[in-house]
Short mmCIF file of C-alpha atoms in Angstrom, two decimals:
data_model
loop_
_atom_site.label_atom_id
_atom_site.label_comp_id
_atom_site.label_asym_id
_atom_site.label_seq_id
_atom_site.Cartn_x
_atom_site.Cartn_y
_atom_site.Cartn_z
CA MET A 1 7.82 1.97 -1.31
CA LYS A 2 10.79 0.67 0.67
CA VAL A 3 13.35 -1.56 -1.05
CA ALA A 4 15.34 -3.66 1.43
CA ILE A 5 18.70 -5.07 0.38
CA LEU A 6 20.35 -7.64 2.63
CA ALA A 7 24.03 -6.73 2.77
CA GLY A 8 25.29 -8.30 5.97
CA GLY A 9 26.46 -11.80 5.09
CA LEU A 10 30.04 -13.04 5.30
CA GLY A 11 30.41 -13.90 1.60
CA SER A 12 32.57 -16.88 2.55
CA ARG A 13 32.59 -18.36 -0.97
CA LEU A 14 34.15 -15.16 -2.30
CA GLN A 15 36.95 -14.83 0.25
CA GLU A 16 39.34 -13.48 -2.36
CA GLU A 17 37.34 -10.25 -2.14
CA THR A 18 35.43 -10.38 1.13
CA GLU A 19 38.33 -10.55 3.59
CA ILE A 20 38.44 -6.76 3.50
CA LYS A 21 34.95 -5.77 2.36
CA PRO A 22 31.36 -7.10 2.46
CA LYS A 23 30.25 -8.93 -0.67
CA PRO A 24 27.82 -6.19 -1.81
CA MET A 25 30.87 -3.89 -2.04
CA VAL A 26 32.69 -6.17 -4.48
CA GLU A 27 33.01 -4.15 -7.67
CA ILE A 28 31.71 -4.86 -11.14
CA GLY A 29 33.00 -2.37 -13.66
CA GLY A 30 34.39 -0.13 -10.94
CA ARG A 31 31.14 0.11 -8.95
CA PRO A 32 29.93 -2.11 -6.07
CA ILE A 33 27.36 -4.68 -7.09
CA LEU A 34 25.13 -3.02 -4.47
CA TRP A 35 25.14 0.11 -6.65
CA HIS A 36 24.12 -1.96 -9.69
CA ILE A 37 21.18 -3.45 -7.75
CA MET A 38 20.05 -0.03 -6.55
CA LYS A 39 20.26 1.31 -10.11
CA ILE A 40 17.93 -1.47 -11.29
CA TYR A 41 15.27 -0.47 -8.76
CA ALA A 42 15.78 3.26 -9.26
CA HIS A 43 15.36 2.85 -13.02
CA HIS A 44 11.81 1.66 -12.31
CA GLY A 45 11.09 4.47 -9.88
CA PHE A 46 11.96 2.86 -6.52
CA SER A 47 14.63 4.86 -4.73
CA ASP A 48 13.85 4.57 -1.00
CA PHE A 49 16.32 1.95 0.23
CA LEU A 50 16.89 0.04 3.45
CA ILE A 51 20.32 -1.58 3.57
CA ALA A 52 20.55 -4.34 6.19
CA LEU A 53 24.13 -4.23 7.45
CA GLY A 54 26.16 -6.86 9.26
CA TYR A 55 29.67 -8.00 8.37
CA ARG A 56 31.87 -4.93 7.80
CA GLY A 57 28.84 -2.66 7.72
CA ASP A 58 31.10 0.32 8.38
CA TYR A 59 32.58 -0.18 4.91
CA ILE A 60 29.17 0.36 3.32
CA LYS A 61 28.45 3.37 5.55
CA ARG A 62 31.70 5.05 4.51
CA TRP A 63 31.08 4.37 0.83
CA MET A 64 27.57 5.86 1.03
CA LEU A 65 28.85 8.94 2.87
CA GLU A 66 31.54 9.51 0.28
CA TYR A 67 29.56 8.58 -2.82
CA SER A 68 27.75 11.86 -3.39
CA SER A 69 30.82 14.03 -2.96
CA ILE A 70 33.01 12.00 -5.31
CA GLN A 71 30.47 12.07 -8.14
CA GLY A 72 31.45 15.20 -9.99
CA ASP A 73 33.73 18.20 -9.55
CA LEU A 74 34.70 19.72 -6.22
CA THR A 75 36.11 22.98 -4.93
CA ILE A 76 37.94 22.62 -1.60
CA SER A 77 39.29 25.37 0.62
CA LEU A 78 42.49 24.00 2.10
CA LYS A 79 42.46 26.76 4.70
CA ASP A 80 39.27 25.71 6.47
CA GLY A 81 38.35 22.38 4.83
CA GLN A 82 35.12 23.71 3.33
CA MET A 83 33.98 21.82 0.26
CA GLN A 84 31.64 22.87 -2.53
CA VAL A 85 30.19 20.24 -4.85
CA LEU A 86 30.05 21.49 -8.42
CA GLU A 87 28.52 19.83 -11.46
CA GLY A 88 28.12 16.07 -11.59
CA GLU A 89 25.66 13.19 -11.66
CA ARG A 90 23.66 12.78 -8.45
CA GLU A 91 21.48 9.84 -7.51
CA ASP A 92 18.12 10.95 -6.10
CA TRP A 93 18.05 8.16 -3.54
CA THR A 94 17.18 7.95 0.14
CA VAL A 95 19.26 5.28 1.88
CA SER A 96 18.72 4.04 5.45
CA LEU A 97 21.65 2.00 6.73
CA VAL A 98 20.45 -0.38 9.45
CA ASP A 99 22.76 -2.49 11.61
CA THR A 100 21.09 -5.92 11.76
CA GLY A 101 23.91 -7.80 13.49
CA VAL A 102 26.95 -9.67 12.25
CA ALA A 103 25.64 -13.17 13.02
CA THR A 104 21.99 -12.57 12.10
CA MET A 105 20.47 -14.86 9.46
CA THR A 106 18.51 -13.66 6.43
CA GLY A 107 15.10 -13.97 8.08
CA GLY A 108 16.32 -12.19 11.18
CA ARG A 109 17.68 -9.34 9.07
CA ILE A 110 14.32 -8.94 7.36
CA LYS A 111 12.47 -8.93 10.70
CA ARG A 112 14.81 -6.29 12.12
CA LEU A 113 13.67 -3.98 9.32
CA ALA A 114 10.02 -4.14 10.48
CA PRO A 115 10.09 -0.75 12.30
CA TYR A 116 11.32 0.92 9.11
CA VAL A 117 8.78 -0.81 6.86
CA GLY A 118 5.68 -0.17 8.95
CA THR A 119 2.40 -1.38 7.48
CA GLU A 120 3.23 -0.97 3.80
CA THR A 121 4.08 -3.45 1.06
CA PHE A 122 7.85 -3.62 0.63
CA MET A 123 10.48 -5.29 -1.55
CA VAL A 124 13.50 -7.38 -0.54
CA THR A 125 16.47 -8.72 -2.42
CA TRP A 126 19.97 -9.94 -1.72
CA GLY A 127 23.04 -7.75 -2.17
CA ASP A 128 24.71 -10.01 -4.72
CA GLY A 129 22.45 -10.55 -7.73
CA VAL A 130 21.41 -8.58 -10.82
CA ALA A 131 18.71 -9.08 -13.44
CA ASP A 132 17.00 -7.29 -16.30
CA LEU A 133 13.85 -7.47 -14.21
CA ASP A 134 10.87 -5.19 -14.81
CA VAL A 135 10.22 -4.32 -11.17
CA ARG A 136 6.94 -2.56 -12.00
CA LYS A 137 5.54 -5.70 -13.61
CA LEU A 138 6.70 -7.72 -10.61
CA LEU A 139 4.84 -5.37 -8.27
CA ASP A 140 1.71 -5.42 -10.45
CA PHE A 141 1.75 -9.23 -10.35
CA HIS A 142 2.03 -9.18 -6.55
CA ARG A 143 -0.84 -6.76 -6.12
CA ALA A 144 -3.04 -8.73 -8.49
CA HIS A 145 -2.84 -12.07 -6.64
CA GLY A 146 -3.35 -10.69 -3.13
CA LYS A 147 -1.05 -13.15 -1.32
CA LEU A 148 1.51 -12.26 1.33
CA ALA A 149 4.65 -12.91 -0.68
CA THR A 150 6.00 -13.01 -4.22
CA VAL A 151 9.35 -14.47 -5.18
CA THR A 152 10.99 -13.99 -8.55
CA ALA A 153 11.52 -17.40 -10.14
CA VAL A 154 14.43 -17.72 -12.56
CA ARG A 155 16.06 -20.45 -14.66
CA PRO A 156 19.84 -20.07 -14.55
CA PRO A 157 22.37 -22.88 -14.30
CA ALA A 158 21.87 -22.56 -10.55
CA ARG A 159 22.48 -23.97 -7.14
CA PHE A 160 19.81 -22.33 -5.02
CA GLY A 161 16.32 -22.88 -3.60
CA GLU A 162 13.99 -24.75 -5.96
CA LEU A 163 10.38 -23.69 -6.43
CA THR A 164 7.54 -26.07 -7.27
CA LEU A 165 4.79 -24.18 -9.13
CA ASP A 166 1.27 -24.94 -10.23
CA GLY A 167 -0.22 -23.67 -13.48
CA ASP A 168 -1.28 -20.34 -11.97
CA GLY A 169 2.15 -19.52 -10.62
CA CYS A 170 1.41 -20.50 -7.02
CA VAL A 171 4.39 -21.88 -5.14
CA THR A 172 3.31 -25.26 -3.74
CA ALA A 173 6.68 -26.22 -2.22
CA PHE A 174 10.01 -24.59 -1.45
CA ALA A 175 13.25 -26.50 -0.94
CA GLU A 176 16.65 -24.87 -0.40
CA LYS A 177 19.47 -26.14 -2.65
CA PRO A 178 18.08 -29.52 -3.82
CA GLN A 179 18.68 -31.18 -7.17
CA LEU A 180 16.52 -29.25 -9.62
CA THR A 181 13.38 -30.93 -10.89
CA GLU A 182 11.34 -28.39 -12.84
CA GLY A 183 14.17 -25.92 -13.21
CA TRP A 184 12.70 -22.82 -11.53
CA ILE A 185 14.76 -21.49 -8.63
CA ASN A 186 14.69 -18.72 -6.06
CA GLY A 187 16.02 -15.56 -7.71
CA ALA A 188 15.21 -13.29 -4.73
CA PHE A 189 13.65 -9.94 -5.79
CA PHE A 190 10.74 -10.46 -3.39
CA VAL A 191 7.62 -8.36 -2.86
CA LEU A 192 6.21 -8.81 0.64
CA GLU A 193 3.38 -7.75 2.90
CA PRO A 194 4.20 -6.84 6.52
CA ASP A 195 2.38 -9.93 7.81
CA VAL A 196 5.37 -11.99 6.70
CA PHE A 197 7.19 -10.75 9.80
CA ASP A 198 4.96 -13.13 11.79
CA TYR A 199 6.59 -16.05 9.96
CA ILE A 200 10.05 -15.13 11.25
CA ASP A 201 10.91 -16.23 14.79
CA ASP A 202 14.17 -14.50 15.62
CA ASP A 203 17.66 -13.54 14.44
CA MET A 204 18.58 -17.16 13.77
CA THR A 205 15.74 -17.75 11.29
CA GLN A 206 16.80 -18.32 7.71
CA TRP A 207 14.27 -16.75 5.36
CA GLU A 208 14.89 -19.50 2.81
CA ARG A 209 13.91 -22.22 5.28
CA GLU A 210 10.87 -22.21 7.54
CA PRO A 211 9.32 -18.84 6.54
CA LEU A 212 9.24 -19.56 2.81
CA GLU A 213 8.36 -23.21 3.40
CA ARG A 214 5.38 -22.20 5.59
CA LEU A 215 4.24 -19.50 3.19
CA ALA A 216 4.32 -22.02 0.35
CA ALA A 217 2.47 -24.67 2.38
CA GLU A 218 -0.26 -22.16 3.27
CA GLY A 219 -0.67 -20.97 -0.33
CA GLN A 220 0.66 -17.50 0.50
CA LEU A 221 3.75 -17.56 -1.74
CA MET A 222 3.45 -16.78 -5.44
CA ALA A 223 6.14 -16.83 -8.10
CA TYR A 224 6.75 -14.22 -10.75
CA ARG A 225 8.41 -16.04 -13.64
CA HIS A 226 11.38 -14.11 -14.98
CA GLU A 227 12.44 -15.74 -18.25
CA SER A 228 15.29 -13.37 -19.06
CA PHE A 229 18.70 -12.51 -17.58
CA TRP A 230 19.56 -13.18 -13.94
CA GLN A 231 22.95 -13.78 -12.37
CA CYS A 232 24.20 -13.89 -8.80
CA MET A 233 27.76 -13.28 -7.65
CA ASP A 234 28.35 -16.24 -5.37
CA THR A 235 31.94 -17.09 -6.34
CA LEU A 236 34.97 -15.53 -7.99
CA ARG A 237 33.94 -17.25 -11.21
CA ASP A 238 30.59 -15.43 -11.04
CA LYS A 239 32.37 -12.12 -10.49
CA VAL A 240 34.58 -12.68 -13.53
CA LEU A 241 31.49 -13.51 -15.62
CA LEU A 242 29.72 -10.34 -14.50
CA GLU A 243 32.82 -8.27 -15.28
CA GLN A 244 32.89 -9.77 -18.78
CA LEU A 245 29.22 -9.01 -19.30
CA TRP A 246 29.62 -5.45 -18.04
CA ALA A 247 32.40 -4.88 -20.58
CA ARG A 248 29.97 -5.51 -23.43
CA PRO A 249 28.45 -2.53 -25.28
CA GLN A 250 25.11 -3.29 -23.61
CA PRO A 251 25.37 -5.25 -20.34
CA PRO A 252 22.24 -7.41 -19.94
CA TRP A 253 21.06 -5.85 -16.66
CA LYS A 254 21.93 -2.22 -17.51
CA MET A 255 18.50 -0.77 -18.28
CA TRP A 256 19.31 2.79 -17.25
CA PRO A 257 20.86 5.36 -19.65
#
């Protein structure tokens, strides 16, 4: 199953870091937050990734190209430049890096991935948030309800899209960045059916606006309630918090060995 990670935004609220690199490349504990997100999915057995590039996408491409070779020991022939990779940890991941445009909005980036997704269920998340999410349980929930879309609902001290839920977990309304009422917000970590592409008009469509609002209004958006840890990296303060958490003996989102 494909896991799409949107990694093309400007990251304007984290300019201290994003003047020279895209936000998913901002490091937590010496590794890009993008790597942390991919490790979460890979821990649950999902390792076929689509990375939607935009702002400074070349930075991500270079990091991916170099990542395998720098993990472990190397032997290099200075005479001819030949390199042999010796022992070292290797991630068994397949990563497709897709240029989705610098100015493209979140919905447009998702729609541009349609040729790579095909007719299969797929997952989407943003390139700036981590959670101790059981991705398998999220997928089981999605398959059980049979709707087009599932969003992970979280309860942090947050500033993002609010979800209105009924007793069965159905999203009855979606509003981006209002004052919270019930307390559940959009935590990303979506599971989607390919029919959601029909809800996205073009590159300028924001996924958090009309597509999610329409899906909710039509009863096609369900929420998986995640009661445990979730944290985005929207500001420098968020980055500092994540660094502090990573320095603990057991960081809250580190489920892998």
